[in-house]
Amino acid sequence: MTQAPDVPDAGVAIILPEFGQTLPELGDTVLTDPKGQTLPVARIWRGEGQQALLLAQGLTPGREVHVYFGGGRVRHVATWLPKTSLLLETRRFDGGPTAKMDSWQEFENAWKKAGEVDGAGFVPSINHGENPFGENENFLSHYSGWLKTDGKRVTLYTLSSDASFVLVGEHYEFGWPGKHGPRATAKDAQRKEIGTNTGLTRIDYYQAKFGDAPPAMVLGWNTGGMQTIPASAWAHPGAAQLERIEQIDGWPLPIPTVQLRSYIGWNGLWMYDAHCALDGGVPAGWSVSWEFDDGAKRAGETCDRVLFGNALTRVVAHLQRNQEQEAGVKRVDFKANVPQVTTAEPEAVSRYVSLLEGEDPAQLASGTLRGGFEFLDQFGSDQAVGKFAAAWLQKNSNQDDPLWIRGQLARLRTLAQTDPQQALKEVRKFDSATRKKFSKELGMEELDIMVFYLKDPASVALAQQLSFQNADNEVGRLAKIRVGDLYRLQGKAKEALAQYQSVQKTVVDDSEGRKFGAQDRGYSIAIADLISQGYRHEAEAKLTEWELDHPTAKFDSDFLLLRGRVLMEFGRWNEALQEIDSFRAMNPDSPYQIPADFYRARALYELGRKDEARRIWKEIATRYPKHDLAKKSAEWAAKP
């Protein structure tokens, strides 16, 4: 013991780390003296992977005691009933639009039903503006404590957001029910004069928080003016110092630590860069593996991965040596002081993308898959997006979910890069109802596979069908443009140009085409700028807008070079190389030939043709030393 309790009946708090090895009610916990004689102990609270709270009776400074916990069987020991004070516990609850908290009975029922506990711990007073153990929305609080009183009557008041209820001596006295903010004046604050005991009076304070506005939990009294009841007015337990923890057989203890290195918010997702390790490192002769609530499993001394959201998350560290096994559980504390990064920081985005790409999607739960798919769809390669999409679709078949069709398209595009024939079979396997529901999306995906990957002459008939079915929208015009793309990729420049021109005739142009040059330059500058800023989806949309406005720009501008660069941003290297080669063939004297060679080499490098890529970069650096891309070319030429 390092500090005596201010009231003997409050006991001495012993706070233990919880490894997931104790029984739910701490029934396997024993307090003894150094000789093994059991001592009275009250088992207060257990949070798996968090902590266990005990209150010991009659400890004196300098006296050593031992606690045995874990083992999985109930041990009968002497217990006592302390005046537990001041303890706060918070729980999750459904604070949806139909939820009410207009009476003590409604709160009491909600508290009993709230099965997910955020946490618990001793606090100095009833005065909080946040949930110390979890998220600040849709939670319930219970403070239990003993107030130092002298038997006189005292006026208590509550300020809360939202509802609050005050019990004295375990009897409900008054409250501030309903949904509301914490603001009140001395005149209209909810209050009541109560009788007290000589010595100590038990107080229970309950609070409910709806939604995401800031919470508030305050219990005050009127003693010469309204004020929060100070910490000195409550009974508090003494404190004990934990000297060391040992495993009973002498094995090392797997005490997991989780360091949240940063968090990033994007489009409603909250993601954390988590570093998991064992306290003290991995002992010699033992191996460690990691297991997470979302299904992920890893092996190695440490583990780095992305954790989604602030929901209950536990990490289990498994130690093994031959047949000997031990495990430790750690609940992730998302309330820790974590540095924030943003999607405007390329290095931060790259870090999160890299961590997600290192996952095995087949192991992951639906929620992690959904979050990973959405983030990678915005920032990751098509290959990583496709893996997450395919795994998510295995667990989610609801076609009314907007993510469903996005997932299907991502899966098909990834497959097309390695096996376009199989991708074509997959897109044709959808039943008629699905094909009808997503006729535009699936129709254009099928056409793109046939044109850009297979160069299939049969794509002309499909394009004609799509243009007929979508005569009044952009899909119909894009289908006609794809016929021109097919001819272009087949080397039929004359037919391609004629097809583009036939579509372009529908474009209203009072200047008889003279303004297209200026438009092309505007599009080119805008798209190049979007690429440089990392806005690949916006650049892709701008490309589509450009080709709808002026499809013949593919012959007399840098459209195809820019399309190749955008495709690279998604990791579609084969298709990018194809478009850049098409640009070089149709524009042999273009001022963009050096950029075309540079980005062509980039695609070759990613496709494994590194020697060929280096030769191109060396030539650019040597022959055009003053070009803007000379320095970058030299750097890439030196890469292994």
mmCIF file of C-alpha atoms in Angstrom, residues 24-203:
data_model
loop_
_atom_site.group_PDB
_atom_site.id
_atom_site.type_symbol
_atom_site.label_atom_id
_atom_site.label_comp_id
_atom_site.label_asym_id
_atom_site.label_seq_id
_atom_site.Cartn_x
_atom_site.Cartn_y
_atom_site.Cartn_z
ATOM 1 C CA PRO A 24 -16.013 -12.800 -15.457
ATOM 2 C CA GLU A 25 -16.824 -12.068 -11.812
ATOM 3 C CA LEU A 26 -13.181 -12.411 -10.677
ATOM 4 C CA GLY A 27 -14.167 -15.559 -8.825
ATOM 5 C CA ASP A 28 -10.681 -16.998 -9.322
ATOM 6 C CA THR A 29 -8.979 -14.046 -7.615
ATOM 7 C CA VAL A 30 -7.347 -14.530 -4.212
ATOM 8 C CA LEU A 31 -5.548 -12.078 -1.898
ATOM 9 C CA THR A 32 -2.978 -13.527 0.544
ATOM 10 C CA ASP A 33 -0.196 -12.482 2.847
ATOM 11 C CA PRO A 34 3.387 -13.620 2.024
ATOM 12 C CA LYS A 35 2.793 -16.894 3.875
ATOM 13 C CA GLY A 36 -0.272 -17.762 1.802
ATOM 14 C CA GLN A 37 -2.903 -16.867 4.372
ATOM 15 C CA THR A 38 -5.967 -15.501 2.559
ATOM 16 C CA LEU A 39 -7.095 -11.955 3.268
ATOM 17 C CA PRO A 40 -10.518 -10.345 2.776
ATOM 18 C CA VAL A 41 -10.945 -8.875 -0.694
ATOM 19 C CA ALA A 42 -13.869 -7.416 -2.614
ATOM 20 C CA ARG A 43 -14.009 -8.236 -6.325
ATOM 21 C CA ILE A 44 -15.268 -5.008 -7.865
ATOM 22 C CA TRP A 45 -14.966 -5.060 -11.666
ATOM 23 C CA ARG A 46 -13.325 -6.885 -14.549
ATOM 24 C CA GLY A 47 -12.850 -5.654 -18.108
ATOM 25 C CA GLU A 48 -11.363 -8.222 -20.460
ATOM 26 C CA GLY A 49 -8.095 -6.958 -21.849
ATOM 27 C CA GLN A 50 -8.363 -3.838 -19.697
ATOM 28 C CA GLN A 51 -8.077 -4.143 -15.926
ATOM 29 C CA ALA A 52 -9.398 -5.846 -12.821
ATOM 30 C CA LEU A 53 -10.395 -3.778 -9.769
ATOM 31 C CA LEU A 54 -10.146 -5.161 -6.237
ATOM 32 C CA LEU A 55 -10.657 -3.517 -2.844
ATOM 33 C CA ALA A 56 -8.606 -4.914 0.046
ATOM 34 C CA GLN A 57 -9.450 -4.485 3.717
ATOM 35 C CA GLY A 58 -7.108 -3.374 6.457
ATOM 36 C CA LEU A 59 -3.822 -3.084 4.570
ATOM 37 C CA THR A 60 -1.051 -1.065 6.182
ATOM 38 C CA PRO A 61 1.847 0.833 4.580
ATOM 39 C CA GLY A 62 4.872 -1.304 3.739
ATOM 40 C CA ARG A 63 2.966 -4.569 4.042
ATOM 41 C CA GLU A 64 3.468 -6.944 1.109
ATOM 42 C CA VAL A 65 0.479 -8.893 -0.191
ATOM 43 C CA HIS A 66 0.081 -11.299 -3.076
ATOM 44 C CA VAL A 67 -2.755 -11.604 -5.569
ATOM 45 C CA TYR A 68 -3.394 -14.832 -7.455
ATOM 46 C CA PHE A 69 -5.622 -14.459 -10.492
ATOM 47 C CA GLY A 70 -6.437 -16.538 -13.538
ATOM 48 C CA GLY A 71 -6.543 -20.303 -13.628
ATOM 49 C CA GLY A 72 -10.165 -20.580 -14.657
ATOM 50 C CA ARG A 73 -11.728 -21.982 -11.489
ATOM 51 C CA VAL A 74 -13.597 -20.381 -8.598
ATOM 52 C CA ARG A 75 -11.688 -19.986 -5.354
ATOM 53 C CA HIS A 76 -13.650 -19.385 -2.160
ATOM 54 C CA VAL A 77 -12.035 -16.749 0.025
ATOM 55 C CA ALA A 78 -13.045 -14.301 2.706
ATOM 56 C CA THR A 79 -14.871 -11.362 1.190
ATOM 57 C CA TRP A 80 -16.066 -8.071 2.634
ATOM 58 C CA LEU A 81 -18.446 -5.300 1.627
ATOM 59 C CA PRO A 82 -16.551 -2.050 1.174
ATOM 60 C CA LYS A 83 -18.111 1.326 0.564
ATOM 61 C CA THR A 84 -17.033 1.412 -3.078
ATOM 62 C CA SER A 85 -16.363 5.022 -3.999
ATOM 63 C CA LEU A 86 -16.185 6.832 -6.336
ATOM 64 C CA LEU A 87 -16.558 4.334 -9.209
ATOM 65 C CA LEU A 88 -17.657 5.186 -12.753
ATOM 66 C CA GLU A 89 -18.765 2.624 -15.336
ATOM 67 C CA THR A 90 -19.941 3.428 -18.882
ATOM 68 C CA ARG A 91 -21.803 1.219 -21.339
ATOM 69 C CA ARG A 92 -22.982 1.344 -24.947
ATOM 70 C CA PHE A 93 -26.664 1.657 -25.796
ATOM 71 C CA ASP A 94 -28.896 2.152 -28.806
ATOM 72 C CA GLY A 95 -29.500 5.872 -28.847
ATOM 73 C CA GLY A 96 -31.475 5.813 -32.091
ATOM 74 C CA PRO A 97 -34.335 8.147 -33.002
ATOM 75 C CA THR A 98 -36.923 6.013 -31.198
ATOM 76 C CA ALA A 99 -34.942 5.677 -27.964
ATOM 77 C CA LYS A 100 -36.315 7.557 -24.959
ATOM 78 C CA MET A 101 -35.041 8.384 -21.500
ATOM 79 C CA ASP A 102 -38.022 10.168 -19.985
ATOM 80 C CA SER A 103 -38.105 8.339 -16.644
ATOM 81 C CA TRP A 104 -35.911 6.490 -14.191
ATOM 82 C CA GLN A 105 -37.640 3.241 -15.128
ATOM 83 C CA GLU A 106 -36.695 3.697 -18.790
ATOM 84 C CA PHE A 107 -33.081 4.340 -17.840
ATOM 85 C CA GLU A 108 -32.972 1.372 -15.474
ATOM 86 C CA ASN A 109 -34.244 -0.943 -18.218
ATOM 87 C CA ALA A 110 -31.736 0.460 -20.732
ATOM 88 C CA TRP A 111 -28.868 -0.012 -18.269
ATOM 89 C CA LYS A 112 -29.747 -3.652 -17.672
ATOM 90 C CA LYS A 113 -29.930 -4.331 -21.415
ATOM 91 C CA ALA A 114 -26.639 -2.586 -22.232
ATOM 92 C CA GLY A 115 -24.301 -5.540 -22.550
ATOM 93 C CA GLU A 116 -21.230 -3.856 -24.064
ATOM 94 C CA VAL A 117 -19.176 -2.139 -21.386
ATOM 95 C CA ASP A 118 -16.759 0.650 -22.312
ATOM 96 C CA GLY A 119 -14.826 0.489 -19.073
ATOM 97 C CA ALA A 120 -14.752 1.379 -15.398
ATOM 98 C CA GLY A 121 -12.459 3.061 -12.931
ATOM 99 C CA PHE A 122 -12.215 5.177 -9.816
ATOM 100 C CA VAL A 123 -12.717 8.921 -10.387
ATOM 101 C CA PRO A 124 -12.314 11.980 -8.134
ATOM 102 C CA SER A 125 -15.789 13.496 -8.582
ATOM 103 C CA ILE A 126 -18.942 13.496 -10.704
ATOM 104 C CA ASN A 127 -17.761 16.100 -13.158
ATOM 105 C CA HIS A 128 -17.001 14.945 -16.709
ATOM 106 C CA GLY A 129 -17.390 16.445 -20.162
ATOM 107 C CA GLU A 130 -16.536 13.219 -21.970
ATOM 108 C CA ASN A 131 -16.727 9.468 -21.666
ATOM 109 C CA PRO A 132 -13.349 8.473 -20.139
ATOM 110 C CA PHE A 133 -13.573 4.903 -21.420
ATOM 111 C CA GLY A 134 -15.192 5.026 -24.850
ATOM 112 C CA GLU A 135 -16.949 7.006 -27.533
ATOM 113 C CA ASN A 136 -18.789 10.182 -26.571
ATOM 114 C CA GLU A 137 -22.048 9.265 -28.262
ATOM 115 C CA ASN A 138 -24.811 6.820 -27.324
ATOM 116 C CA PHE A 139 -23.479 5.739 -23.933
ATOM 117 C CA LEU A 140 -24.765 5.320 -20.388
ATOM 118 C CA SER A 141 -22.907 6.261 -17.202
ATOM 119 C CA HIS A 142 -23.203 5.051 -13.615
ATOM 120 C CA TYR A 143 -21.339 6.715 -10.760
ATOM 121 C CA SER A 144 -21.485 4.912 -7.427
ATOM 122 C CA GLY A 145 -20.028 6.597 -4.366
ATOM 123 C CA TRP A 146 -20.286 7.563 -0.734
ATOM 124 C CA LEU A 147 -20.600 11.207 0.231
ATOM 125 C CA LYS A 148 -19.139 12.430 3.509
ATOM 126 C CA THR A 149 -22.142 13.866 5.337
ATOM 127 C CA ASP A 150 -23.101 15.047 8.799
ATOM 128 C CA GLY A 151 -26.747 14.007 8.960
ATOM 129 C CA LYS A 152 -28.089 17.394 7.894
ATOM 130 C CA ARG A 153 -30.235 18.125 4.874
ATOM 131 C CA VAL A 154 -28.448 19.192 1.702
ATOM 132 C CA THR A 155 -29.646 20.377 -1.701
ATOM 133 C CA LEU A 156 -28.240 18.439 -4.675
ATOM 134 C CA TYR A 157 -28.549 19.473 -8.314
ATOM 135 C CA THR A 158 -27.667 17.881 -11.666
ATOM 136 C CA LEU A 159 -26.400 19.343 -14.931
ATOM 137 C CA SER A 160 -26.244 16.808 -17.719
ATOM 138 C CA SER A 161 -26.456 16.029 -21.393
ATOM 139 C CA ASP A 162 -28.631 14.240 -21.863
ATOM 140 C CA ALA A 163 -30.797 12.646 -19.145
ATOM 141 C CA SER A 164 -29.595 12.168 -15.568
ATOM 142 C CA PHE A 165 -31.058 10.537 -12.462
ATOM 143 C CA VAL A 166 -29.970 10.742 -8.825
ATOM 144 C CA LEU A 167 -30.482 7.964 -6.247
ATOM 145 C CA VAL A 168 -29.809 8.472 -2.535
ATOM 146 C CA GLY A 169 -29.445 5.407 -0.352
ATOM 147 C CA GLU A 170 -30.418 3.342 -3.444
ATOM 148 C CA HIS A 171 -33.768 5.153 -3.718
ATOM 149 C CA TYR A 172 -34.597 7.351 -6.681
ATOM 150 C CA GLU A 173 -34.941 11.001 -5.591
ATOM 151 C CA PHE A 174 -34.934 13.255 -8.665
ATOM 152 C CA GLY A 175 -33.517 13.709 -12.158
ATOM 153 C CA TRP A 176 -33.418 15.654 -15.403
ATOM 154 C CA PRO A 177 -34.993 13.251 -17.922
ATOM 155 C CA GLY A 178 -35.219 13.520 -21.703
ATOM 156 C CA LYS A 179 -32.884 14.730 -24.451
ATOM 157 C CA HIS A 180 -31.322 18.117 -23.715
ATOM 158 C CA GLY A 181 -28.114 20.072 -23.352
ATOM 159 C CA PRO A 182 -26.406 20.722 -20.005
ATOM 160 C CA ARG A 183 -27.071 24.447 -19.746
ATOM 161 C CA ALA A 184 -29.198 25.624 -16.822
ATOM 162 C CA THR A 185 -29.252 28.563 -14.455
ATOM 163 C CA ALA A 186 -29.285 28.592 -10.675
ATOM 164 C CA LYS A 187 -32.994 29.257 -10.997
ATOM 165 C CA ASP A 188 -34.047 26.372 -13.225
ATOM 166 C CA ALA A 189 -31.449 23.660 -12.531
ATOM 167 C CA GLN A 190 -32.983 20.326 -11.513
ATOM 168 C CA ARG A 191 -32.490 19.954 -7.751
ATOM 169 C CA LYS A 192 -33.822 18.475 -4.552
ATOM 170 C CA GLU A 193 -33.211 18.816 -0.835
ATOM 171 C CA ILE A 194 -32.377 15.425 0.686
ATOM 172 C CA GLY A 195 -31.688 14.025 4.112
ATOM 173 C CA THR A 196 -28.246 12.523 4.802
ATOM 174 C CA ASN A 197 -26.696 10.056 7.208
ATOM 175 C CA THR A 198 -24.162 10.750 9.869
ATOM 176 C CA GLY A 199 -20.836 9.694 8.396
ATOM 177 C CA LEU A 200 -21.467 8.548 4.827
ATOM 178 C CA THR A 201 -24.452 8.668 2.470
ATOM 179 C CA ARG A 202 -24.592 6.499 -0.627
ATOM 180 C CA ILE A 203 -25.151 8.318 -3.927
#
